[in-house]
Coordinates of C-alpha atoms and ligand atoms in Angstrom, one line a residue:
M1 CA -79.9 100.4 -80.2
K2 CA -76.3 100.6 -81.0
F3 CA -77.1 101.8 -84.5
S4 CA -79.3 104.7 -83.3
L5 CA -76.8 105.8 -80.7
K6 CA -74.2 106.1 -83.4
I7 CA -76.4 108.4 -85.4
V8 CA -77.0 110.7 -82.5
V9 CA -73.3 110.9 -81.8
S10 CA -72.5 111.8 -85.4
A11 CA -75.3 114.4 -85.5
L12 CA -73.8 116.1 -82.4
V13 CA -70.4 116.2 -84.0
I14 CA -71.9 117.9 -87.0
V15 CA -73.7 120.5 -84.9
A16 CA -70.5 121.1 -82.9
T17 CA -68.3 121.7 -86.0
S18 CA -71.1 122.8 -88.4
N19 CA -68.9 122.5 -91.4
G20 CA -68.1 118.9 -91.9
P21 CA -69.8 116.5 -94.3
L22 CA -73.6 116.1 -93.7
L23 CA -75.0 112.7 -92.9
G24 CA -75.3 110.9 -96.2
D25 CA -72.6 113.0 -98.0
T26 CA -69.8 111.0 -99.4
L27 CA -66.3 111.8 -98.0
R28 CA -64.1 113.6 -100.3
T29 CA -61.0 111.8 -101.5
L30 CA -57.8 112.9 -103.3
Y31 CA -57.9 114.3 -106.8
P32 CA -56.4 112.1 -109.5
E33 CA -52.6 111.7 -109.7
I34 CA -50.9 114.2 -111.9
E35 CA -47.4 114.9 -113.2
P36 CA -45.5 118.2 -112.8
Y37 CA -45.3 120.4 -115.9
Q38 CA -42.2 122.0 -114.6
T39 CA -39.5 121.1 -112.0
G40 CA -36.3 122.8 -110.8
M41 CA -33.5 122.9 -108.4
L42 CA -33.1 126.4 -106.8
A43 CA -29.7 127.3 -105.3
V44 CA -30.5 129.0 -102.0
G45 CA -27.0 129.7 -100.8
D46 CA -25.0 128.1 -98.0
N47 CA -24.3 125.1 -100.4
H48 CA -28.0 124.1 -100.4
T49 CA -30.1 123.5 -103.5
V50 CA -33.8 122.8 -103.1
Y51 CA -36.1 120.8 -105.3
W52 CA -39.4 122.4 -106.4
E53 CA -42.1 121.5 -108.9
E54 CA -45.3 122.9 -110.4
S55 CA -48.4 120.9 -111.4
G56 CA -52.0 121.6 -112.1
N57 CA -53.1 124.8 -113.9
P58 CA -50.3 127.3 -114.6
E59 CA -53.0 130.1 -114.6
G60 CA -54.6 128.9 -111.4
K61 CA -54.4 130.1 -107.9
P62 CA -50.9 129.5 -106.5
V63 CA -50.6 127.2 -103.5
V64 CA -47.4 126.0 -101.8
F65 CA -47.4 122.7 -100.0
L66 CA -45.1 122.6 -96.9
H67 CA -44.2 119.1 -95.9
G68 CA -43.8 117.7 -92.4
G69 CA -40.9 116.5 -90.3
P70 CA -38.9 118.7 -90.7
G71 CA -37.1 116.3 -93.0
G72 CA -40.1 114.4 -94.5
G73 CA -39.9 115.7 -98.1
T74 CA -42.8 115.8 -100.5
E75 CA -44.3 113.0 -102.5
P76 CA -46.3 112.9 -105.7
S77 CA -49.6 112.3 -103.9
N78 CA -49.3 115.7 -102.1
R79 CA -50.3 117.3 -105.4
S80 CA -53.7 115.6 -105.2
F81 CA -55.0 117.7 -102.3
F82 CA -55.7 120.4 -104.8
D83 CA -58.1 120.7 -107.8
P84 CA -55.7 120.7 -110.7
T85 CA -58.0 122.8 -112.9
R86 CA -58.1 125.6 -110.3
Y87 CA -54.7 125.6 -108.6
R88 CA -51.1 126.2 -109.7
I89 CA -49.6 123.6 -107.3
I90 CA -46.1 124.1 -106.0
L91 CA -44.3 121.5 -104.0
L92 CA -41.0 122.3 -102.3
D93 CA -38.5 119.9 -100.6
Q94 CA -37.1 121.8 -97.6
R95 CA -33.3 121.9 -97.0
G96 CA -31.8 118.4 -96.7
S97 CA -35.2 116.7 -97.5
G98 CA -36.6 114.7 -100.4
K99 CA -34.7 115.6 -103.6
S100 CA -33.0 118.6 -102.1
L101 CA -29.2 118.6 -101.8
P102 CA -27.1 117.9 -99.9
F103 CA -29.4 115.2 -98.6
S104 CA -29.9 115.0 -94.8
S105 CA -27.6 118.0 -94.2
L106 CA -28.0 119.8 -90.9
E107 CA -25.6 122.7 -91.7
N108 CA -27.2 126.0 -92.3
N109 CA -30.5 124.3 -91.8
T110 CA -32.8 126.3 -89.5
T111 CA -36.4 127.5 -89.5
W112 CA -35.2 130.9 -90.7
H113 CA -33.3 129.4 -93.6
L114 CA -36.5 127.5 -94.7
V115 CA -38.6 130.7 -94.3
E116 CA -36.3 132.6 -96.6
D117 CA -36.1 129.7 -99.1
I118 CA -39.9 129.8 -99.4
E119 CA -39.8 133.5 -100.1
R120 CA -37.0 133.1 -102.6
L121 CA -39.0 130.4 -104.5
R122 CA -42.1 132.7 -104.5
T123 CA -40.0 135.5 -106.1
H124 CA -38.3 133.0 -108.5
L125 CA -41.7 131.9 -109.8
A126 CA -43.0 135.5 -110.0
I127 CA -45.9 134.9 -107.7
D128 CA -47.3 137.9 -105.8
S129 CA -48.9 135.9 -103.0
W130 CA -50.0 132.3 -102.5
V131 CA -52.1 130.0 -100.4
V132 CA -49.9 128.2 -97.9
F133 CA -50.9 124.6 -97.0
G134 CA -49.0 122.7 -94.2
G135 CA -49.6 119.9 -91.8
S136 CA -47.7 119.0 -88.7
W137 CA -44.2 120.6 -89.0
G138 CA -45.7 122.1 -92.2
S139 CA -48.1 124.0 -90.0
T140 CA -45.2 125.3 -87.8
L141 CA -43.3 126.4 -90.9
A142 CA -46.4 127.9 -92.6
L143 CA -47.1 130.0 -89.5
S144 CA -43.5 131.1 -89.1
Y145 CA -43.3 132.0 -92.7
T146 CA -46.6 134.0 -92.5
I147 CA -45.4 135.9 -89.4
K148 CA -42.3 137.0 -91.2
H149 CA -44.0 137.6 -94.6
P150 CA -47.7 138.2 -94.1
E151 CA -48.0 140.1 -97.4
S152 CA -47.0 137.0 -99.3
V153 CA -49.8 134.9 -97.9
Q154 CA -53.4 134.8 -99.2
G155 CA -54.7 132.0 -97.0
L156 CA -53.6 129.3 -94.6
I157 CA -54.8 125.7 -94.6
L158 CA -53.3 124.0 -91.6
R159 CA -53.5 120.5 -90.2
G160 CA -52.3 118.6 -87.1
I161 CA -51.0 121.8 -85.4
F162 CA -47.5 121.7 -84.1
L163 CA -46.1 124.9 -82.5
C164 CA -42.7 123.2 -81.7
R165 CA -42.9 124.2 -78.0
P166 CA -40.9 122.3 -75.4
Q167 CA -44.0 120.8 -73.9
E168 CA -45.0 119.3 -77.3
E169 CA -41.5 117.8 -77.8
R170 CA -41.6 116.4 -74.2
W171 CA -45.1 114.9 -74.8
Y172 CA -44.1 112.9 -77.8
Y173 CA -40.4 112.1 -77.3
Q174 CA -40.0 112.0 -73.5
E175 CA -43.2 111.3 -71.6
G176 CA -46.8 111.3 -72.6
A177 CA -47.4 109.5 -75.8
S178 CA -45.7 106.4 -74.3
Y179 CA -48.7 106.0 -72.1
I180 CA -50.9 105.5 -75.2
F181 CA -48.4 103.4 -77.2
P182 CA -46.3 101.6 -74.6
D183 CA -45.8 98.7 -77.0
L184 CA -44.2 100.9 -79.7
W185 CA -42.3 102.9 -77.1
E186 CA -40.3 99.7 -76.3
A187 CA -38.7 99.9 -79.8
Y188 CA -38.2 103.7 -79.5
K189 CA -36.3 103.4 -76.2
A190 CA -34.3 100.4 -77.2
P191 CA -31.3 102.2 -78.8
I192 CA -30.9 104.5 -75.8
P193 CA -29.2 103.1 -72.6
E194 CA -31.0 103.4 -69.3
D195 CA -28.7 106.2 -68.0
E196 CA -29.4 108.5 -71.0
R197 CA -33.2 108.1 -71.0
G198 CA -33.6 111.3 -68.9
N199 CA -33.3 113.2 -72.2
F200 CA -34.2 111.1 -75.2
I201 CA -33.9 113.9 -77.8
E202 CA -30.4 114.6 -76.8
A203 CA -29.5 110.9 -76.6
Y204 CA -30.9 110.4 -80.1
Y205 CA -29.1 113.5 -81.4
K206 CA -25.8 112.1 -80.3
R207 CA -26.5 108.9 -82.2
L208 CA -28.1 110.5 -85.3
T209 CA -25.0 112.6 -85.8
S210 CA -22.6 109.8 -85.1
D211 CA -19.8 108.9 -87.6
N212 CA -20.6 105.2 -86.9
V213 CA -23.0 104.3 -89.7
A214 CA -24.6 101.4 -87.8
I215 CA -25.4 103.5 -84.8
R216 CA -26.8 106.3 -86.9
Q217 CA -29.0 103.8 -88.9
E218 CA -30.3 102.1 -85.8
A219 CA -31.3 105.4 -84.2
A220 CA -32.8 106.7 -87.5
H221 CA -35.0 103.6 -87.8
A222 CA -36.2 103.6 -84.2
W223 CA -37.0 107.3 -84.3
S224 CA -38.8 107.2 -87.6
N225 CA -40.7 104.0 -86.8
W226 CA -42.1 105.6 -83.6
E227 CA -43.7 108.3 -85.7
G228 CA -44.9 106.0 -88.5
G229 CA -46.6 103.7 -86.0
T230 CA -48.3 106.4 -84.0
S231 CA -49.6 108.7 -86.8
K232 CA -53.0 107.1 -87.3
L233 CA -56.0 106.4 -85.1
H234 CA -56.0 102.9 -86.4
F235 CA -52.5 101.4 -86.7
D236 CA -51.7 100.9 -90.4
R237 CA -48.8 98.6 -91.0
E238 CA -48.1 99.6 -94.5
Y239 CA -48.1 103.3 -93.6
A240 CA -45.8 102.6 -90.6
E241 CA -43.4 100.7 -92.7
S242 CA -43.1 103.5 -95.3
F243 CA -41.2 105.4 -92.6
S244 CA -38.5 102.7 -92.6
G245 CA -37.0 103.4 -96.0
E246 CA -33.2 103.8 -95.6
D247 CA -33.0 107.3 -97.1
F248 CA -36.3 108.5 -95.7
A249 CA -35.5 107.5 -92.2
D250 CA -32.1 109.1 -92.1
A251 CA -33.1 112.6 -93.2
F252 CA -36.4 112.5 -91.3
A253 CA -34.9 111.5 -88.0
R254 CA -31.8 113.7 -88.2
I255 CA -33.5 116.8 -89.3
E256 CA -36.4 116.5 -86.9
C257 CA -34.0 115.8 -84.0
H258 CA -31.8 118.8 -85.0
Y259 CA -34.7 121.1 -85.0
F260 CA -36.1 119.8 -81.7
V261 CA -32.7 120.0 -79.9
N262 CA -32.8 123.7 -81.0
D263 CA -36.5 124.3 -80.2
A264 CA -37.1 125.2 -83.9
F265 CA -34.6 128.1 -83.4
F266 CA -37.4 130.2 -82.0
E267 CA -36.5 133.2 -79.8
S268 CA -39.0 132.1 -77.1
D269 CA -41.0 128.9 -76.3
N270 CA -44.3 130.4 -77.4
W271 CA -42.9 132.3 -80.3
I272 CA -45.7 131.5 -82.8
L273 CA -48.6 132.4 -80.4
E274 CA -46.8 135.6 -79.3
N275 CA -46.7 136.8 -82.9
I276 CA -50.0 135.5 -84.1
D277 CA -51.4 139.1 -84.6
K278 CA -49.4 139.2 -87.8
V279 CA -51.5 136.3 -89.1
R280 CA -55.0 137.1 -87.8
S281 CA -56.3 139.1 -90.8
I282 CA -55.5 136.3 -93.2
P283 CA -58.2 133.7 -94.0
G284 CA -57.3 130.5 -92.2
V285 CA -58.6 127.0 -91.4
I286 CA -57.3 124.7 -88.7
I287 CA -58.0 120.9 -89.3
Q288 CA -57.2 118.7 -86.3
G289 CA -57.7 115.0 -85.5
R290 CA -59.2 114.6 -82.0
Y291 CA -56.9 111.6 -81.3
D292 CA -53.7 113.0 -82.8
V293 CA -51.0 111.6 -80.6
V294 CA -48.0 113.1 -82.5
C295 CA -49.4 116.6 -82.3
P296 CA -52.1 116.6 -79.6
M297 CA -55.1 118.8 -80.1
A298 CA -54.1 121.1 -77.2
S299 CA -51.9 123.0 -79.6
A300 CA -54.7 123.4 -82.2
W301 CA -56.8 124.6 -79.3
D302 CA -54.2 127.1 -78.2
L303 CA -53.9 128.4 -81.7
H304 CA -57.7 128.6 -82.1
R305 CA -57.9 130.7 -78.8
A306 CA -55.2 133.0 -80.0
W307 CA -56.6 133.2 -83.6
P308 CA -60.4 132.9 -83.2
E309 CA -61.0 134.2 -86.8
A310 CA -59.7 131.0 -88.3
R311 CA -62.1 128.2 -88.7
L312 CA -61.4 125.2 -86.5
E313 CA -62.5 121.8 -87.7
I314 CA -62.1 118.9 -85.3
I315 CA -62.1 115.5 -86.9
E316 CA -63.7 113.3 -84.3
D317 CA -62.4 110.0 -85.7
A318 CA -58.8 110.7 -86.7
G319 CA -55.3 110.9 -85.5
H320 CA -52.4 112.8 -87.0
S321 CA -52.1 111.7 -90.6
A322 CA -53.3 113.6 -93.6
T323 CA -54.1 110.3 -95.2
E324 CA -56.8 109.4 -92.7
V325 CA -60.2 109.6 -94.4
G326 CA -61.8 112.4 -92.3
I327 CA -58.7 114.6 -92.5
T328 CA -58.3 114.1 -96.2
D329 CA -62.0 115.0 -96.6
A330 CA -61.7 118.2 -94.6
L331 CA -58.5 119.2 -96.3
I332 CA -60.1 118.9 -99.8
R333 CA -63.2 120.7 -98.8
A334 CA -60.9 123.5 -97.5
T335 CA -58.8 123.7 -100.7
D336 CA -62.0 123.8 -102.8
R337 CA -63.3 126.7 -100.7
F338 CA -60.0 128.5 -100.8
A339 CA -59.8 128.2 -104.6
E340 CA -62.7 130.8 -104.5
L341 CA -60.8 133.4 -102.4
Ligands
STX401 N1 -43.3 116.1 -86.6 C1 -44.4 115.4 -87.3 C2 -44.4 115.8 -88.7 O1 -44.2 116.9 -89.1 C3 -43.6 116.8 -85.5 C4 -44.7 114.7 -89.6 N2 -45.1 113.5 -89.3 N3 -45.2 112.7 -90.4 C5 -44.7 113.5 -91.4 O2 -44.4 114.7 -90.9 C6 -44.6 113.0 -92.9 C7 -46.0 112.6 -93.4 C8 -44.1 114.1 -93.7 C9 -43.7 111.9 -93.0

């Protein structure tokens, strides 16, 4: 009984989305690990230098991978979302992130600086236009970049949609997600005294920008651990602990908090949706985990309503992370389709 019910539910999901794997299909997994054939540090002005690299096929379709956070940096496994025989794969560490220098810097670090850095790298690599791939904050940045430079973008592959609106920040850092993860929320609120809990983002910002190293470290760990622990539908200790690395946590927490204190430097709360017309003629796919607690599906839905031409794929058994099996499967199916554009 239990077994047959499960089949019915899966079948309904497939009808509803009509583009996921069919029953019996194997789920797609990452392409094999590869090494870059070229890397560089691009001076982008304002004392910032950003790390970039190319892997895959130098004659292939160019794709740029935009990492999350902001502040998360890229990692070698990010290359493996793309068929290395068909894509020229470009990874870029955003200002202050990953191997970019100065590490963890908040100065001259805004959405608009990142947008122009992406455009500068495109020109530097003599690429006319590219596919843009981004999850979470990477989706915010991909959309912001496309709104400013639509002619540079051939296609958009977006995952775990984040529009960086005050309600999304409130949900995750102030009130909302704590109802689902009250256990992990204990550790998130611990560094902040009772009388400052009316605005966690501001209270964290104060500590993350403190000259006191111990205060800054404690805040960076608590902030990053909250995200690591809440990113998957099924808690994954190893994944969660990967957010605790000394360096990773510092840039991730500081840069995220800096962007959220400033509401992504957008002119208005709904800036992306208000400007979505610039994006609508570009082929796009939106991949969203139903149980994404970090970037709840309401934002993917709002984007879908504003941009109905893009294909929405809801992954019924996933949370936020691109490393969850259903999300990885959908992303790789998407990059394979977009290789034919
Ligand atoms: N911030 C979520 C985000 O962009 C709203 C994000 N979450 N995890 C990541 O990014 C990494 C996988 C890059 C660490």
